[in-house]
PDB file of C-alpha atoms in Angstrom:
ATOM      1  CA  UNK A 534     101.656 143.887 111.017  1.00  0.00           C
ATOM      2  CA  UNK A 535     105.007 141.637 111.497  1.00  0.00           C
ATOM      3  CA  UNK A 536     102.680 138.891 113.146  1.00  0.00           C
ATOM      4  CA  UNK A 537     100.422 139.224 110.095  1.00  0.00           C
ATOM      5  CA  UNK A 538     103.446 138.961 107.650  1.00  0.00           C
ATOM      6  CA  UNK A 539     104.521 135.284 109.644  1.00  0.00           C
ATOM      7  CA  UNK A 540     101.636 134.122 109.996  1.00  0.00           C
ATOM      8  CA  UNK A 541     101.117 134.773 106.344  1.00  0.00           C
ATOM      9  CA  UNK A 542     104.511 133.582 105.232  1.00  0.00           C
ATOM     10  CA  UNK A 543     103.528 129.520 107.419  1.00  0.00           C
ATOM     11  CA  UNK A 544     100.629 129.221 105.794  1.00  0.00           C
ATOM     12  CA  UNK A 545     102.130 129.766 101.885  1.00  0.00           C
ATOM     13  CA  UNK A 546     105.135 127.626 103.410  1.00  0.00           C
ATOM     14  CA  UNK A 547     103.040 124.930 105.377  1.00  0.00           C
ATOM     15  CA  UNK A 548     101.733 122.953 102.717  1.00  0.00           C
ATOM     16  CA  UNK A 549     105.106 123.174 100.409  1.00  0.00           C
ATOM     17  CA  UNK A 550     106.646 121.259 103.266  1.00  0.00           C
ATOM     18  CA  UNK A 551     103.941 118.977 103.662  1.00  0.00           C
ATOM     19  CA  UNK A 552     103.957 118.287  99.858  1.00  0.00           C
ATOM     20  CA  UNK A 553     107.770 117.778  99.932  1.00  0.00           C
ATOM     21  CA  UNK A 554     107.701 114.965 102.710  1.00  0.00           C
ATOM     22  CA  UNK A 555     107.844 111.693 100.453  1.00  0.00           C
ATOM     23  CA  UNK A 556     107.805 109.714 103.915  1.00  0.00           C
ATOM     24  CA  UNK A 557     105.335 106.357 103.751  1.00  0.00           C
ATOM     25  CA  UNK A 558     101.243 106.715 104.617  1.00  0.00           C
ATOM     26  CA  UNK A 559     100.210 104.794 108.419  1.00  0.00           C
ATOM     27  CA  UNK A 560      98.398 102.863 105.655  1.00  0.00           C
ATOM     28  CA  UNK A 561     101.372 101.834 103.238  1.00  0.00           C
ATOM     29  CA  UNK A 562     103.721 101.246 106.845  1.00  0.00           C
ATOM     30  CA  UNK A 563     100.815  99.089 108.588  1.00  0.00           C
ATOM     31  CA  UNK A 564     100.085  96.872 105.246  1.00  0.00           C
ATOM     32  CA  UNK A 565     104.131  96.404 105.287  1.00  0.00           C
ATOM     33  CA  UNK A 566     104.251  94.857 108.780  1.00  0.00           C
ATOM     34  CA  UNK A 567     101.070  92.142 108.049  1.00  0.00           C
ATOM     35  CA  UNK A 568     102.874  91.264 104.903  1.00  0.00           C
ATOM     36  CA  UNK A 569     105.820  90.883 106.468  1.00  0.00           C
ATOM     37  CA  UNK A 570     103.108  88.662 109.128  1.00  0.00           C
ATOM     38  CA  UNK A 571     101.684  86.952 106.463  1.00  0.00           C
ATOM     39  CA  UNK A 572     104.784  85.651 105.262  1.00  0.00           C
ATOM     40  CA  UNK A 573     105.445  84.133 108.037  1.00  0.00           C
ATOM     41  CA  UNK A 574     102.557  82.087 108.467  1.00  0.00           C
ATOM     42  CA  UNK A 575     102.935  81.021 104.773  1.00  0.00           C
ATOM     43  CA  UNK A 576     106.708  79.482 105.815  1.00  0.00           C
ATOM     44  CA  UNK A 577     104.641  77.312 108.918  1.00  0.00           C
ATOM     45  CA  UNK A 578     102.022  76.706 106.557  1.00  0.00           C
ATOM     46  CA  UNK A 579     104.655  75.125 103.619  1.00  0.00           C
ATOM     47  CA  UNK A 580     106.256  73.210 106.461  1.00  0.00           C
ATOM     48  CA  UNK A 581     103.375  71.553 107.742  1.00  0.00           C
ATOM     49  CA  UNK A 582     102.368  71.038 104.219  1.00  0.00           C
ATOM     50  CA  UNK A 583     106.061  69.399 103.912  1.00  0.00           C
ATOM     51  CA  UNK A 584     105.877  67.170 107.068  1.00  0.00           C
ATOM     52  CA  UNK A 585     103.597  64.957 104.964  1.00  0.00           C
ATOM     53  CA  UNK A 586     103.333  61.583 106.606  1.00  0.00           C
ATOM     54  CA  UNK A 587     106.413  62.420 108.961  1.00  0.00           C
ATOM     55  CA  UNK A 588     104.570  62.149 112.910  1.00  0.00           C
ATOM     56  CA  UNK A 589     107.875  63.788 114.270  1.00  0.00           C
ATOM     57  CA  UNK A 590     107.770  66.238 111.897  1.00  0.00           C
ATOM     58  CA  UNK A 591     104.104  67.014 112.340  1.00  0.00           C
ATOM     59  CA  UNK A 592     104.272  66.972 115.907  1.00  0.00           C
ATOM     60  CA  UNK A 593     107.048  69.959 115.808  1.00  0.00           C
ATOM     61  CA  UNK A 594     105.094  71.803 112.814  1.00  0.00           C
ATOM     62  CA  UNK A 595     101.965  72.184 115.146  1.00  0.00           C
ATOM     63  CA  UNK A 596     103.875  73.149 118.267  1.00  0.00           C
ATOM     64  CA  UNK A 597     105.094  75.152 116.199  1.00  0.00           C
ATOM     65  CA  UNK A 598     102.585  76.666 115.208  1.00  0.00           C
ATOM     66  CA  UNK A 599     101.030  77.585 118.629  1.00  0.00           C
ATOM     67  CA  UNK A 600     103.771  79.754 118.966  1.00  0.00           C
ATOM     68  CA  UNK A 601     103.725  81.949 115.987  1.00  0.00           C
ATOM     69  CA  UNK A 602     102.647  85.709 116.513  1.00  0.00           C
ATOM     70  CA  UNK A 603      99.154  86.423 115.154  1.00  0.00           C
ATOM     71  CA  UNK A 604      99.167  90.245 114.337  1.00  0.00           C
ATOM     72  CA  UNK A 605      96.208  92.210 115.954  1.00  0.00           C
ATOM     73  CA  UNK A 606      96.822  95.979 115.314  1.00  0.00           C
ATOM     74  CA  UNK A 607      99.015  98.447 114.281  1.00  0.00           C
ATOM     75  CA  UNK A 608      98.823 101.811 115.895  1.00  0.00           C
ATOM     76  CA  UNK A 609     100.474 105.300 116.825  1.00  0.00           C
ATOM     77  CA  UNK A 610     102.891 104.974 113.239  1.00  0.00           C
ATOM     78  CA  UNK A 611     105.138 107.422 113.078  1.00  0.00           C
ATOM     79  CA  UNK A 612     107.491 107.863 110.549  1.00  0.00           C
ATOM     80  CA  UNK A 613     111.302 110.195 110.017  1.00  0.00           C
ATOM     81  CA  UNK A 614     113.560 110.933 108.092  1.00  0.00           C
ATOM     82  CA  UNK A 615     117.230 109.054 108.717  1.00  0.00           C
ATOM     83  CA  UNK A 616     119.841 108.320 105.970  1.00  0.00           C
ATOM     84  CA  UNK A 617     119.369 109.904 103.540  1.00  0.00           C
ATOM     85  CA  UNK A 618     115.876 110.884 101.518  1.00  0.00           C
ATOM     86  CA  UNK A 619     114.507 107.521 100.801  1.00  0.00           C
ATOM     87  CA  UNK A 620     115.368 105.881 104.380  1.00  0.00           C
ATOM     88  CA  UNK A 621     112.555 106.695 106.987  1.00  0.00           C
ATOM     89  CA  UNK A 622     112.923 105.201 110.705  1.00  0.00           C
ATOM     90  CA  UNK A 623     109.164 104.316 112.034  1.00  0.00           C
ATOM     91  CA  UNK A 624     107.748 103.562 115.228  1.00  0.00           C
ATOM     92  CA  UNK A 625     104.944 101.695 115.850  1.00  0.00           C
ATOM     93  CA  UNK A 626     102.477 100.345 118.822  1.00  0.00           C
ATOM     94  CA  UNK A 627     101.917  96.873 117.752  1.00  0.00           C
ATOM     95  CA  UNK A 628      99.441  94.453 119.452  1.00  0.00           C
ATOM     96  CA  UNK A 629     100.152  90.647 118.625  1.00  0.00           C
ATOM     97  CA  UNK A 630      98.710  86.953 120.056  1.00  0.00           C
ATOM     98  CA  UNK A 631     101.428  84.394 121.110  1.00  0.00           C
ATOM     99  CA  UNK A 632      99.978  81.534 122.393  1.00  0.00           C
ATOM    100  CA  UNK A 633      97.295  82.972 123.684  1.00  0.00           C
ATOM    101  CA  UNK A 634      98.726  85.999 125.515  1.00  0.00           C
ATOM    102  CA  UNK A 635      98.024  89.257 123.932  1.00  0.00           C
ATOM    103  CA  UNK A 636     100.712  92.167 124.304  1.00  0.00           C
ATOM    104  CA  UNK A 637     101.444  95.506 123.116  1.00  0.00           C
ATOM    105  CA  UNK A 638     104.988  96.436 122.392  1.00  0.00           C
ATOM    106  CA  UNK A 639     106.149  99.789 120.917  1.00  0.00           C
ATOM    107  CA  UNK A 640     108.736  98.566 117.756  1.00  0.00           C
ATOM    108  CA  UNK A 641     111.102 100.697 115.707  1.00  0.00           C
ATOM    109  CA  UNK A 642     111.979  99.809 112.422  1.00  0.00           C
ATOM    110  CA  UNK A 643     113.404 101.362 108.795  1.00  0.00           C
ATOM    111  CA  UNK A 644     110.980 101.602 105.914  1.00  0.00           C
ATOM    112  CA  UNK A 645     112.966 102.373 102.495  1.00  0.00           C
ATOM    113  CA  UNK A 646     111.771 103.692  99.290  1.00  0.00           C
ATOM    114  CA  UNK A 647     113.471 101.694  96.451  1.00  0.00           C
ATOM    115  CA  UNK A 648     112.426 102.022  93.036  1.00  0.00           C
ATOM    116  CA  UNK A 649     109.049 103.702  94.193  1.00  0.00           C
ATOM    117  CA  UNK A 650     107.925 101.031  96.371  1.00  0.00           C
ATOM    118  CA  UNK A 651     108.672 100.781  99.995  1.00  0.00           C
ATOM    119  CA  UNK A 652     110.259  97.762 101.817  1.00  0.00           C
ATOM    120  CA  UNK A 653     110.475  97.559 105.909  1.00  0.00           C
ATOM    121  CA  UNK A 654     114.108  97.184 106.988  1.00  0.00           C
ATOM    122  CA  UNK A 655     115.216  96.332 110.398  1.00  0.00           C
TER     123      UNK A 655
END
């Protein structure tokens, strides 16, 4: 009868705790790191657009370019609390193309809930 009593006392308290955690969806987390991608490639794309007639400049711009990481997956997010109720410290496997060469490195990074949006930190 005890067992029955626990077992019936984690399943009423299972989904409170659930319900509770405000931490960020994979979905919201993975959507913050190709922003934070596309961003980038809108800063090479505004300089190249700036080089204008400028061969020098050009020349760097697309060299440049070559080397900028082209995002290919985000997987394995994970996501806990750290600092306080809004500040959430996330892992991630993430698969990008630099040059050419594909690789997978496992990144951590903060994800903060400010005025009900969320924002990746460093």
């Amino acid at each position: 009868m005890k067992s029955f009593k626990k077992l019936a006392v984690i399943a009423v308290l299972t989904p409170l705790f659930v319900a509770c955690s405000n931490s960020p969806s994979e979905s919201t987390v993975e959507g913050l790191i190709e922003a934070q991608y596309e961003q980038a490639n809108s800063m090479m794309d505004d300089a190249m657009a700036n080089a204008e007639n400028d061969e020098m400049a050009k020349a760097m711009s697309s060299m440049m370019e070559g080397m900028m990481p082209e995002l290919e997956s985000v997987e394995n997010i994970n996501c806990d609390t750290t600092e306080g109720e809004n500040t959430y410290m996330c892992t991630a496997d993430i698969t990008q193309t630099i040059g050419g060469n594909s690789a997978t490195n496992k990144t951590s990074f903060k994800v903060y809930q400010v005025n009900d949006e969320w924002v990746l930190g460093n």
